Coordinates of C-alpha atoms in Angstrom, one line a residue:
Chain A
X1 CA 93.7 39.4 -78.6
X2 CA 93.0 42.8 -80.4
X3 CA 94.2 44.6 -77.4
X4 CA 93.8 48.5 -78.6
X5 CA 93.3 49.2 -82.2
X6 CA 92.9 52.4 -83.6
X7 CA 91.7 52.8 -87.3
X8 CA 92.5 53.8 -90.0
X9 CA 96.2 53.6 -89.7
X10 CA 97.1 56.2 -92.0
X11 CA 95.4 59.4 -93.4
X12 CA 95.9 62.6 -95.6
X13 CA 94.1 65.3 -95.7
X14 CA 93.8 68.7 -96.7
X15 CA 93.9 71.8 -94.7
X16 CA 90.4 72.6 -93.3
X17 CA 89.1 69.1 -93.7
X18 CA 88.0 67.3 -90.9
X19 CA 88.2 63.7 -89.5
X20 CA 87.2 61.0 -86.7
X21 CA 89.7 58.7 -85.3
X22 CA 88.7 55.6 -83.9
X23 CA 90.4 53.5 -81.3
X24 CA 88.2 50.2 -79.3
X25 CA 89.7 48.4 -76.8
X26 CA 88.3 44.9 -75.8
X27 CA 90.1 44.5 -72.4
X28 CA 86.9 46.3 -70.7
X29 CA 89.5 49.8 -69.4
X30 CA 88.1 52.0 -67.7
X31 CA 91.1 54.5 -68.7
X32 CA 91.9 55.6 -72.2
X33 CA 93.8 58.4 -73.5
X34 CA 95.0 60.3 -76.6
X35 CA 98.6 61.3 -77.5
X36 CA 100.2 62.7 -80.6
X37 CA 104.0 62.1 -81.1
X38 CA 106.2 64.4 -82.9
X39 CA 109.8 63.9 -83.3
X40 CA 111.9 65.3 -79.9
X41 CA 108.7 65.9 -78.3
X42 CA 108.7 62.5 -77.7
X43 CA 104.1 62.2 -76.9
X44 CA 101.9 64.8 -75.7
X45 CA 98.4 64.3 -73.3
X46 CA 95.6 65.2 -76.4
X47 CA 92.9 64.0 -74.4
X48 CA 91.7 61.5 -71.9
X49 CA 88.6 59.6 -70.4
X50 CA 88.2 58.3 -66.6
X51 CA 84.8 56.4 -68.1
X52 CA 82.4 56.2 -70.7
X53 CA 80.5 59.3 -71.3
X54 CA 83.6 61.4 -69.5
X55 CA 86.5 63.3 -71.4
X56 CA 89.2 66.8 -69.7
X57 CA 91.8 67.6 -71.0
X58 CA 95.1 66.7 -71.9
X59 CA 98.8 68.9 -72.2
X60 CA 97.6 70.2 -76.4
X61 CA 93.9 69.6 -76.6
X62 CA 93.2 72.8 -79.1
X63 CA 91.6 71.7 -82.6
X64 CA 90.5 68.0 -81.2
X65 CA 87.6 67.2 -79.7
X66 CA 86.4 63.9 -78.2
X67 CA 83.9 61.2 -76.7
X68 CA 83.7 58.1 -75.3
X69 CA 80.2 57.3 -75.7
X70 CA 80.9 53.6 -74.8
X71 CA 83.5 52.1 -72.8
X72 CA 85.3 50.2 -75.3
X73 CA 85.4 53.1 -77.9
X74 CA 87.3 56.8 -77.6
X75 CA 86.6 58.8 -80.8
X76 CA 89.1 61.9 -81.9
X77 CA 88.2 64.3 -83.6
X78 CA 89.2 67.4 -85.8
X79 CA 87.4 69.2 -87.5
X80 CA 89.1 71.7 -89.7
X81 CA 92.6 70.6 -89.9
X82 CA 95.7 72.0 -89.6
X83 CA 98.9 71.4 -91.2
X84 CA 101.0 71.6 -87.2
X85 CA 98.3 68.5 -86.8
X86 CA 100.5 66.4 -89.0
X87 CA 101.7 63.9 -86.5
X88 CA 101.3 60.2 -85.6
X89 CA 98.3 59.5 -82.9
X90 CA 97.9 57.0 -80.0
X91 CA 95.7 55.6 -78.2
X92 CA 96.3 54.2 -75.0
X93 CA 93.7 52.8 -72.0
X94 CA 94.7 50.5 -68.3
X95 CA 92.5 49.4 -65.4
X96 CA 91.4 51.7 -62.9
X97 CA 93.0 49.7 -60.2
X98 CA 96.1 48.9 -61.7
X99 CA 100.1 50.1 -60.9
X100 CA 99.7 52.9 -63.7
X101 CA 100.4 50.8 -67.0
X102 CA 99.2 52.1 -69.9
X103 CA 98.5 49.5 -72.7
X104 CA 99.1 50.8 -76.6
X105 CA 97.5 51.1 -80.0
X106 CA 100.1 51.0 -83.4
X107 CA 99.5 54.2 -83.8
X108 CA 97.7 56.5 -86.9
X109 CA 100.1 58.2 -88.8
X110 CA 98.3 61.9 -89.9
X111 CA 99.3 64.1 -93.1
X112 CA 97.7 67.1 -93.1
X113 CA 98.3 69.2 -96.5
Chain B
X1 CA 103.4 69.6 -62.1
X2 CA 105.4 66.1 -63.4
X3 CA 107.8 66.2 -65.7
X4 CA 110.4 63.7 -67.0
X5 CA 113.8 64.7 -68.9
X6 CA 115.5 62.2 -71.1
X7 CA 120.1 62.7 -71.1
X8 CA 121.0 62.3 -74.9
X9 CA 118.3 62.2 -77.5
X10 CA 120.6 59.2 -80.0
X11 CA 123.0 57.4 -78.1
X12 CA 125.3 54.9 -80.1
X13 CA 126.6 51.6 -78.6
X14 CA 128.8 48.8 -80.1
X15 CA 127.1 44.8 -80.2
X16 CA 127.7 43.3 -77.0
X17 CA 128.4 46.9 -75.2
X18 CA 126.8 47.9 -71.9
X19 CA 123.0 50.6 -72.4
X20 CA 122.8 53.2 -70.3
X21 CA 120.3 55.4 -70.7
X22 CA 119.4 58.4 -69.0
X23 CA 115.9 59.5 -67.3
X24 CA 115.5 61.8 -64.6
X25 CA 112.1 62.5 -63.0
X26 CA 110.3 65.7 -61.1
X27 CA 107.2 64.8 -58.8
X28 CA 106.1 66.4 -55.7
X29 CA 104.1 63.0 -55.4
X30 CA 105.3 59.5 -54.7
X31 CA 106.3 58.9 -59.1
X32 CA 105.6 56.0 -60.1
X33 CA 108.1 55.4 -63.6
X34 CA 108.1 53.1 -66.4
X35 CA 110.2 52.5 -69.4
X36 CA 108.7 52.2 -72.9
X37 CA 110.2 50.5 -76.4
X38 CA 108.8 51.2 -79.8
X39 CA 110.0 49.6 -83.1
X40 CA 109.8 51.6 -86.5
X41 CA 106.6 52.1 -87.4
X42 CA 105.4 50.5 -84.1
X43 CA 103.9 51.1 -80.8
X44 CA 104.7 51.6 -77.6
X45 CA 105.5 48.4 -75.5
X46 CA 106.4 47.8 -72.0
X47 CA 109.7 47.4 -70.8
X48 CA 109.6 47.8 -67.1
X49 CA 108.1 49.9 -64.0
X50 CA 108.4 51.2 -60.8
X51 CA 105.7 51.1 -58.4
X52 CA 107.4 51.9 -55.3
X53 CA 108.9 48.1 -54.6
X54 CA 111.5 46.9 -54.8
X55 CA 114.5 50.0 -56.0
X56 CA 115.2 47.7 -58.4
X57 CA 113.2 46.9 -61.4
X58 CA 114.2 44.0 -63.7
X59 CA 111.9 43.7 -67.1
X60 CA 112.2 42.5 -70.7
X61 CA 114.9 42.1 -72.9
X62 CA 117.6 41.6 -70.2
X63 CA 116.6 45.7 -69.2
X64 CA 116.2 46.8 -65.4
X65 CA 116.2 50.2 -63.7
X66 CA 117.1 51.8 -60.9
X67 CA 115.2 54.0 -58.4
X68 CA 117.1 56.7 -57.2
X69 CA 114.9 59.0 -55.1
X70 CA 118.0 60.9 -53.7
X71 CA 119.1 62.3 -57.8
X72 CA 115.4 61.2 -58.6
X73 CA 116.9 59.5 -61.4
X74 CA 115.4 55.6 -63.4
X75 CA 118.4 54.9 -65.7
X76 CA 117.9 52.3 -68.3
X77 CA 120.6 49.8 -68.1
X78 CA 120.8 46.6 -70.3
X79 CA 125.0 44.4 -70.0
X80 CA 125.3 43.3 -73.2
X81 CA 123.6 45.3 -76.4
X82 CA 122.3 43.1 -79.0
X83 CA 121.2 44.6 -82.7
X84 CA 118.0 43.7 -82.0
X85 CA 118.1 46.6 -78.9
X86 CA 117.9 49.2 -81.3
X87 CA 114.7 51.5 -81.1
X88 CA 113.1 54.2 -79.5
X89 CA 112.4 54.3 -75.6
X90 CA 110.8 56.5 -73.8
X91 CA 110.9 57.1 -70.1
X92 CA 107.6 58.3 -68.2
X93 CA 106.2 59.2 -65.4
X94 CA 102.5 59.5 -63.4
X95 CA 101.0 59.8 -60.1
X96 CA 101.1 57.0 -57.7
X97 CA 97.6 55.8 -56.9
X98 CA 95.1 57.7 -55.0
X99 CA 91.5 59.2 -55.1
X100 CA 91.7 61.2 -58.2
X101 CA 94.5 59.7 -60.1
X102 CA 94.0 60.3 -63.4
X103 CA 96.8 57.8 -64.5
X104 CA 98.6 60.3 -67.0
X105 CA 102.0 59.5 -68.2
X106 CA 104.0 62.2 -69.0
X107 CA 106.9 61.3 -71.3
X108 CA 110.3 62.0 -71.3
X109 CA 111.4 63.0 -75.2
X110 CA 112.7 59.5 -76.3
X111 CA 115.9 58.6 -77.0
X112 CA 117.0 56.9 -80.4
X113 CA 118.9 53.3 -79.5
X114 CA 121.3 52.6 -82.5
X115 CA 123.8 49.0 -81.9
X116 CA 126.7 49.1 -84.6
X117 CA 128.0 45.5 -85.3

């Protein structure tokens, strides 16, 4: 049972470079989310999607873009990486009709030099 | 707007001692409340959840939490700590079900639990 899979798990970028994080879930979940985790700040929502073809901004969306072209995939893009985007990124998903539980991937650690 | 405050970024207990991790929330609508655990270099795993049924919720690994509306609290407890409980714990809140509910979770800052032998 794969659940929620994130790739890559580790990446080092230089300032100004671009990259895409891929999240794939095999549970047929409608909702998907991208969070970032920083020490002492918990997890903060970047963007989310309530269905294929839809996206919405979360708490800290600046500097990120997302796409949900397929129901099972949710991509997070950094067009021009900045050191402030050094973080651990988590993808999560859930069904529409449940009591709010999110299922998380194992995280992607990104370092921007 | 919803928010979560976890009191104490670090909690240290001896093995076998009571574990108490504090969480207070703010929500203008009936909330759903969650505790997640994160072991080093891993994702978040659900410990337990409150979804407006019983106010005392039992979770995995011997943890439980009590929803107290009057105190807007959802503290996590375990009677006897084990070395394997050392991890980071997150409290989270979301809006309860209904049309327009996007299921977003708002997380607290996290509490690192250290268990001493």
